[in-house]
CSV table of C-alpha atoms and ligand atoms in Angstrom, one decimal:
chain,number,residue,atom,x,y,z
R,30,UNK,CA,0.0,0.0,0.0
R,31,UNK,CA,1.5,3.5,-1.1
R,32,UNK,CA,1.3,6.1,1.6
R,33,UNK,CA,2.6,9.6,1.8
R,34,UNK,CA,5.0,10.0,4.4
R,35,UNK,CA,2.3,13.2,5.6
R,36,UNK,CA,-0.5,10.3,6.4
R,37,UNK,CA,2.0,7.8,7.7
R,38,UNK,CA,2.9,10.3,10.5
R,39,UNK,CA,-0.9,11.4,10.8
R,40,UNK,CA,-2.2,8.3,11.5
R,41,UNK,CA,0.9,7.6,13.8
R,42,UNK,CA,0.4,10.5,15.8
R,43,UNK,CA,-3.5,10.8,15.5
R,44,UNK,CA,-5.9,9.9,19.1
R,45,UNK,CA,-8.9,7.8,18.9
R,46,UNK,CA,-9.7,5.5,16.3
R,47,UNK,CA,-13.4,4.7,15.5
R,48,UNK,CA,-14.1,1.9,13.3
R,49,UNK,CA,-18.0,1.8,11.9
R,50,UNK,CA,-18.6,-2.0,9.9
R,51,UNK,CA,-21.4,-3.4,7.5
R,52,UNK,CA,-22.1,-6.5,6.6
R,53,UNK,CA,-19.1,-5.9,3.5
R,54,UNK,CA,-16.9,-7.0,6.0
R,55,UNK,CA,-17.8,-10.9,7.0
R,56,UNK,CA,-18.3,-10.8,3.1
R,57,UNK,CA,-14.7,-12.9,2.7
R,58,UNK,CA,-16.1,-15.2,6.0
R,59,UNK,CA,-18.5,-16.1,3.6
R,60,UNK,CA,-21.7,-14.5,5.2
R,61,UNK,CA,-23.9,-13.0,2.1
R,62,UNK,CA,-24.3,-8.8,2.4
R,63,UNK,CA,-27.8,-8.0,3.0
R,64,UNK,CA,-28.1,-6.1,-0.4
R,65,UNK,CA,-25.8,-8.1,-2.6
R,66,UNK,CA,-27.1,-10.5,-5.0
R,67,UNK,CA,-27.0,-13.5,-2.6
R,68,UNK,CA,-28.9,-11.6,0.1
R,69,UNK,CA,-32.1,-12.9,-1.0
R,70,UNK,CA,-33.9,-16.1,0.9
R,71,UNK,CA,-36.6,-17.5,-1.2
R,72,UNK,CA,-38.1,-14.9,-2.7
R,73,UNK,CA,-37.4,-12.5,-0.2
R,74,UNK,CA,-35.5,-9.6,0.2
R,75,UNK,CA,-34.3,-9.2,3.7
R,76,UNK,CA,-36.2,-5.8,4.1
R,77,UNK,CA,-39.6,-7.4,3.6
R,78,UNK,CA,-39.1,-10.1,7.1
R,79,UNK,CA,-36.7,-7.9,9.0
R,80,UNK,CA,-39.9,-5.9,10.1
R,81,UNK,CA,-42.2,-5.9,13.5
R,82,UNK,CA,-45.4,-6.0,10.8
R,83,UNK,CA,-43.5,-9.4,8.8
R,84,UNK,CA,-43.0,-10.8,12.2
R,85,UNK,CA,-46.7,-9.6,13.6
R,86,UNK,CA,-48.0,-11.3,10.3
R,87,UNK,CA,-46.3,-14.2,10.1
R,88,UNK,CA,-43.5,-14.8,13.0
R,89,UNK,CA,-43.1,-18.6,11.6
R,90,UNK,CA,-42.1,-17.0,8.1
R,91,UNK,CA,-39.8,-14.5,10.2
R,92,UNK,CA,-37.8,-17.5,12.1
R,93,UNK,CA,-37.6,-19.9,9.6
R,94,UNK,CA,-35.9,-17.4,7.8
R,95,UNK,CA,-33.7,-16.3,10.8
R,96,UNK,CA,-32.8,-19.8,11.7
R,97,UNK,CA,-31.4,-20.2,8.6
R,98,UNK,CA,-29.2,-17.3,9.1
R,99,UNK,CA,-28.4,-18.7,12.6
R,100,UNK,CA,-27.3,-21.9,11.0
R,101,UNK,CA,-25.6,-20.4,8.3
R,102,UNK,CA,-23.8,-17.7,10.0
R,103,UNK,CA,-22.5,-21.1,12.8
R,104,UNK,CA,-20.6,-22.3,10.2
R,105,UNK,CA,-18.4,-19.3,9.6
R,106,UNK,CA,-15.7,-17.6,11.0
R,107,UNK,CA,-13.9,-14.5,11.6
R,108,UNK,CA,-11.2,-13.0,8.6
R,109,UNK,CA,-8.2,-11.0,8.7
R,110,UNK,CA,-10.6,-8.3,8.4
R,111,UNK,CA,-12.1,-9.3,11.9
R,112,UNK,CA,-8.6,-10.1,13.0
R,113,UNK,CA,-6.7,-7.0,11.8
R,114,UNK,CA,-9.2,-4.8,14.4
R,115,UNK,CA,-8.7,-7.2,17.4
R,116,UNK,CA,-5.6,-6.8,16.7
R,117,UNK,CA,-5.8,-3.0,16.5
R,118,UNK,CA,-7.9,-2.8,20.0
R,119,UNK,CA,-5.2,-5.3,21.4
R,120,UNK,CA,-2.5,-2.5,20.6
R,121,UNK,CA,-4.4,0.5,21.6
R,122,UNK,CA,-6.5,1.5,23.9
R,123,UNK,CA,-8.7,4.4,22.2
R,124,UNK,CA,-9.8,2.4,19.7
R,125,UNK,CA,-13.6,1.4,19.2
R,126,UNK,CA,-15.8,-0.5,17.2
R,127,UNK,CA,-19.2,0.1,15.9
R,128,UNK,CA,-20.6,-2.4,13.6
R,129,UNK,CA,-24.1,-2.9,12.4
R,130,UNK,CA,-23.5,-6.5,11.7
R,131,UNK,CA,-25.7,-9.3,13.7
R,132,UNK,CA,-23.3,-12.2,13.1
R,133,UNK,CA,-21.1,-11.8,16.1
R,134,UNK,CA,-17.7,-12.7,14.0
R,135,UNK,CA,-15.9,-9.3,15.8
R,136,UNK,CA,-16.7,-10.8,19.0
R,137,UNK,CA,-15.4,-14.3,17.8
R,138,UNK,CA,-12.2,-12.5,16.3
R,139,UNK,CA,-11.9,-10.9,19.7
R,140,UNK,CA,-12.9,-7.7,20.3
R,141,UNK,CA,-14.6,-6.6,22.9
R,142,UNK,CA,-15.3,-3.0,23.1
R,143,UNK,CA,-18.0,-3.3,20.4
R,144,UNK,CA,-21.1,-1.7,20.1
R,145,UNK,CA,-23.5,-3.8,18.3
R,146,UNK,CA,-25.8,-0.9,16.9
R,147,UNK,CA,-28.0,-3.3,15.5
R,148,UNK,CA,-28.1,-6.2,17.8
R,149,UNK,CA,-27.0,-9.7,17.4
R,150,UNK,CA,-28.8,-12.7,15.9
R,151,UNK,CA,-27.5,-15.0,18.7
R,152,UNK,CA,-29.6,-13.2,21.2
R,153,UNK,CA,-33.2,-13.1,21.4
R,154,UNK,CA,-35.7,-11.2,23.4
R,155,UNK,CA,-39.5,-12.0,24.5
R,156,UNK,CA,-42.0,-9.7,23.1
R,157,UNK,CA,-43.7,-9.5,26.1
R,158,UNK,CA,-41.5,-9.5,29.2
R,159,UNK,CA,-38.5,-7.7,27.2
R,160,UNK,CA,-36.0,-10.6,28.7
R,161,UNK,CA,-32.9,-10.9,26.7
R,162,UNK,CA,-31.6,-14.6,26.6
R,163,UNK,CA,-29.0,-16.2,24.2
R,164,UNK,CA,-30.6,-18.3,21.9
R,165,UNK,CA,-29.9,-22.1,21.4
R,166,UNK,CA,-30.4,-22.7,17.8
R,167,UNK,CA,-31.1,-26.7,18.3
R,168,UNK,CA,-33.9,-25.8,20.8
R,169,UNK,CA,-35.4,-22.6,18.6
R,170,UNK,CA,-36.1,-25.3,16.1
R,171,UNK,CA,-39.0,-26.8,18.1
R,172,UNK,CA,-39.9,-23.8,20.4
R,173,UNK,CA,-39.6,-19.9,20.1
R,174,UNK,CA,-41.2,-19.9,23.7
R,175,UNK,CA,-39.8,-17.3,26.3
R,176,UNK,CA,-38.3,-19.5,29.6
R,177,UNK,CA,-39.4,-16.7,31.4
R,178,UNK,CA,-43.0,-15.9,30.7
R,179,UNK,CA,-43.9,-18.5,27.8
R,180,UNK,CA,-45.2,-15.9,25.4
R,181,UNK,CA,-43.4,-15.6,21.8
R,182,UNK,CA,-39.8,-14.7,21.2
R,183,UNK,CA,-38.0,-12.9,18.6
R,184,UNK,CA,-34.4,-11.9,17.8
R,185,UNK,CA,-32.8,-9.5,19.9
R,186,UNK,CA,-31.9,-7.4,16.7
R,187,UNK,CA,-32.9,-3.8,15.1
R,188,UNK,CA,-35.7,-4.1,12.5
R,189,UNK,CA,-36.6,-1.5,9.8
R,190,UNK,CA,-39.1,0.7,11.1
R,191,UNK,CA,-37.9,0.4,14.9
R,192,UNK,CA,-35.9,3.0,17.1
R,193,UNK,CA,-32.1,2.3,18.1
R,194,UNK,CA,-31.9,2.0,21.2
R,195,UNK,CA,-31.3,5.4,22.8
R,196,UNK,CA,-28.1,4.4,25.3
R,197,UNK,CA,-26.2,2.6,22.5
R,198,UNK,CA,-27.1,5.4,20.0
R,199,UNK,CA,-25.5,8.1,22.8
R,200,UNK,CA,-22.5,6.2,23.2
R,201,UNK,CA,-21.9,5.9,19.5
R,202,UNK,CA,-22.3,9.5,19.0
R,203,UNK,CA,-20.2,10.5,21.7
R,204,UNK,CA,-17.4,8.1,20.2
R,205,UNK,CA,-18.0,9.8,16.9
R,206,UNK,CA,-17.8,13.1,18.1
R,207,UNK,CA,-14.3,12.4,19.8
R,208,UNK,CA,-12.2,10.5,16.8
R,209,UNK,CA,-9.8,11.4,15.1
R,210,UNK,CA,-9.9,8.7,12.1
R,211,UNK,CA,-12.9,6.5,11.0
R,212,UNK,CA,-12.8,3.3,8.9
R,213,UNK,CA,-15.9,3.1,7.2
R,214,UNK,CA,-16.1,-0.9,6.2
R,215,UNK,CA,-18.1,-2.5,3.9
R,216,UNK,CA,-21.2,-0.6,4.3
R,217,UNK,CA,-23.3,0.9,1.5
R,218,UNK,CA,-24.7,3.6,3.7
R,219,UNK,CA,-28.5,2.2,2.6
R,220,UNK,CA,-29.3,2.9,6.4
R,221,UNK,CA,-29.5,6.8,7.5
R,222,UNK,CA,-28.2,6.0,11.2
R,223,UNK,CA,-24.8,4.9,10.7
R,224,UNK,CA,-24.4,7.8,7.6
R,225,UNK,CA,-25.0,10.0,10.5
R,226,UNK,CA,-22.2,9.1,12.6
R,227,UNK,CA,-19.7,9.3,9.3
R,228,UNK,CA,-21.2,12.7,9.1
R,229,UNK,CA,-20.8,13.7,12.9
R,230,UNK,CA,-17.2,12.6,13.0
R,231,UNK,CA,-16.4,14.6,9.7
R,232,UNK,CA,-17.8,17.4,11.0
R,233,UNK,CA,-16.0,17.3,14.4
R,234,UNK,CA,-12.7,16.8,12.0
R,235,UNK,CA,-11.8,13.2,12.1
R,236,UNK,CA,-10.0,12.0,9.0
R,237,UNK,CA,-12.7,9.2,7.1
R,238,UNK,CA,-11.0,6.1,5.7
R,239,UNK,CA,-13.2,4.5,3.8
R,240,UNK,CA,-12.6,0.6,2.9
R,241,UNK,CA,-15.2,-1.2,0.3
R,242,UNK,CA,-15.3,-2.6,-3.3
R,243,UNK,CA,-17.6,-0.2,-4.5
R,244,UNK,CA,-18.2,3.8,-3.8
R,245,UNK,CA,-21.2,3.9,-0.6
R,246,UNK,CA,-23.3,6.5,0.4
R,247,UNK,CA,-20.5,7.7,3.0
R,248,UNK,CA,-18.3,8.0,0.0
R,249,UNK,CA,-18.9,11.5,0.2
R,250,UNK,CA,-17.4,12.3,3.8
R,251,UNK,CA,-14.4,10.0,2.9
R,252,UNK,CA,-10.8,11.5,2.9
R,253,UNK,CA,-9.4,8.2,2.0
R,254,UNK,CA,-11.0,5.7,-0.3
R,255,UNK,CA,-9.5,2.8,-0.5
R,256,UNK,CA,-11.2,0.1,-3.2
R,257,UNK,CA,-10.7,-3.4,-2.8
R,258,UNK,CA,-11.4,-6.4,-0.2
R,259,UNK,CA,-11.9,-5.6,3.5
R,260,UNK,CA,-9.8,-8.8,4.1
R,261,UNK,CA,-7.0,-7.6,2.2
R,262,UNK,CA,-6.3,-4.0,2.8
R,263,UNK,CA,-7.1,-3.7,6.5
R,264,UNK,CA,-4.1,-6.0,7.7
R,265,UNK,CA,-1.9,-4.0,5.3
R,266,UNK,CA,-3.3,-0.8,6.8
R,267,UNK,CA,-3.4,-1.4,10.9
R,268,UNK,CA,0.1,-1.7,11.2
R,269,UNK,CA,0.1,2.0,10.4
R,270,UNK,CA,-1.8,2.5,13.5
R,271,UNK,CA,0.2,0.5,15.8
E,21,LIG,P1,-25.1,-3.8,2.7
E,21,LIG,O1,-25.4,-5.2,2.2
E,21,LIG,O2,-26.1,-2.8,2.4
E,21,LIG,O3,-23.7,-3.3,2.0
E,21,LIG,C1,-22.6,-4.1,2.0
E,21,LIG,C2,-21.4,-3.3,1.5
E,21,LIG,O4,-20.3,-4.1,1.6
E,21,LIG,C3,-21.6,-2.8,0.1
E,21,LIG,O5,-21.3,-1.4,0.0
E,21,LIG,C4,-20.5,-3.6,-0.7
E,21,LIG,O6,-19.9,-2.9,-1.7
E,21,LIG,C5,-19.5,-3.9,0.4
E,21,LIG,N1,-18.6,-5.0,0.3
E,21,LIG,C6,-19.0,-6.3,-0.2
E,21,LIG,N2,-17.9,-7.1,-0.1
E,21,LIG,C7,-16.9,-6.4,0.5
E,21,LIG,C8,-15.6,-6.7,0.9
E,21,LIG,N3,-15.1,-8.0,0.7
E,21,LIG,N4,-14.8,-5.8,1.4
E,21,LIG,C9,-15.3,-4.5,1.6
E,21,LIG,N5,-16.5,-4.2,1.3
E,21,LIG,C10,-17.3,-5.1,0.7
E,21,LIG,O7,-24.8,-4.0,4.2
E,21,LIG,P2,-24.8,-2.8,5.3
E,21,LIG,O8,-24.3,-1.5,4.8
E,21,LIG,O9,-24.1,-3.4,6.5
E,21,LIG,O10,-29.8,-3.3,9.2
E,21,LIG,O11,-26.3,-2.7,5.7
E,21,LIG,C11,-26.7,-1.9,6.7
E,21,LIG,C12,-27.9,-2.5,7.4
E,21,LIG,O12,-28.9,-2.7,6.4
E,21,LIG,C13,-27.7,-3.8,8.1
E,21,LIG,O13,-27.1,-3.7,9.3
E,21,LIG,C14,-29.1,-4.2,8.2
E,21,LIG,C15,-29.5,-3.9,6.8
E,21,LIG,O14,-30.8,-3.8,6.6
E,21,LIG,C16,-30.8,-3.7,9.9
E,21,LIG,O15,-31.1,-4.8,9.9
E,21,LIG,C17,-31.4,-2.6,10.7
């Protein structure tokens, strides 16, 4: 990778590193992107059964179509991608995570100071007495019954049409606010919330590395582009950091 000796020493020098995923990044594990060609399950695209009317209308529908995800996403792992920022936390201690992936790979690569902005599909949460339980995708497969109060169950994730929650949402904005560089990862920017925090960081002056195959919509509050696999520039790129 060809870096000006000016951006070497800035990212050397620079405090508090924010780095904001999509689902572009467990591309190379093998997990499909929710708006690339294999994001389709049957006939359905994910934004038609990732909704509280879907699951209101037909919850059955909604977890078959989650448990295959479940059961898909159990047989992959983490990539360098994943790696390369566990690596990067390891190494420094003001660097954060945001991603808005469900599929729990960061966690599995090793981070741990990760906000998942948009929940995680290994988690699920009664729709009546709000409990929060890990799921056991065997069990899910004969029951989506809360322990707790028996009524119905869903995924402990964000659906489209539903409000993030607020204390997650305050603590990504604050991180925003405060960095001084933000990877953008394999996100198209399709969802207005995470846009928002590219925005708010550019405006408090962090410098915007952006990492995908294809421009996004937070192309335009990119300093950096840099075009090409999430699995094959970041561990090129983090030792800059360390
Ligand atoms: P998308 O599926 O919308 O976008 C995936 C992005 O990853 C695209 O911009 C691709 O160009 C890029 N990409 C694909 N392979 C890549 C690779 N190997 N390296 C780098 N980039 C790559 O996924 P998200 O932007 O994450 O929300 O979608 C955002 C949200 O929309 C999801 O969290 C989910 C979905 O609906 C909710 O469920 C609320």
């Amino acid at each position: 990778m060809q870096l000006s000796t000016v951006l070497i020493e800035k990212f050397k020098t620079s405090k508090n590193i924010l780095a904001l995923t999509g689902a572009g990044i467990s591309a190379e594990s093998g997990v499909p992107t929710f708006r690339g060609k294999e994001g389709l399950w049957k006939e359905y695209r994910a934004e038609e059964l990732a909704t509280p009317h879907a699951f209101k209308r037909d919850p059955k529908l909604v977890w078959e179509w989650y448990l295959w995800r479940i059961e898909l996403i159990s047989t992959k792992s983490p990539n360098p991608a994943h790696f390369a920022l566990a690596e990067l936390e390891m190494k420094r201690s003001d660097f954060h995570l945001i991603t808005q992936n469900v599929d729990g790979l960061h966690k599995r690569s090793g981070s741990e100071k990760i906000i998942e902005i948009h929940g995680n599909i290994f988690r699920n949460r009664c729709t009546n007495c709000n409990r929060t339980f890990d799921s056991d995708p065997s069990k899910l497969k004969n029951s989506t019954e809360c322990p707790n109060c028996k009524n119905l169950v869903r995924p402990d994730v964000l659906w489209f049409g539903e409000s993030y929650d607020t204390d997650l949402l305050n603590r990504a904005v604050s991180l925003a606010e405060r960095s001084e560089i933000v990877f953008v990862i394999g996100s198209s920017g399709a969802v207005g919330i995470p846009v928002e925090l590219a925005r708010i960081a550019k405006e408090n002056g962090a410098f915007v590395i952006e990492i995908n195959i294809d421009p996004s919509g937070y192309s335009r509050y990119s300093d950096l582009f840099l075009q090409g696999k999430a699995g094959e520039i970041l561990p090129e790129l983090i030792p800059y950091f360390i």
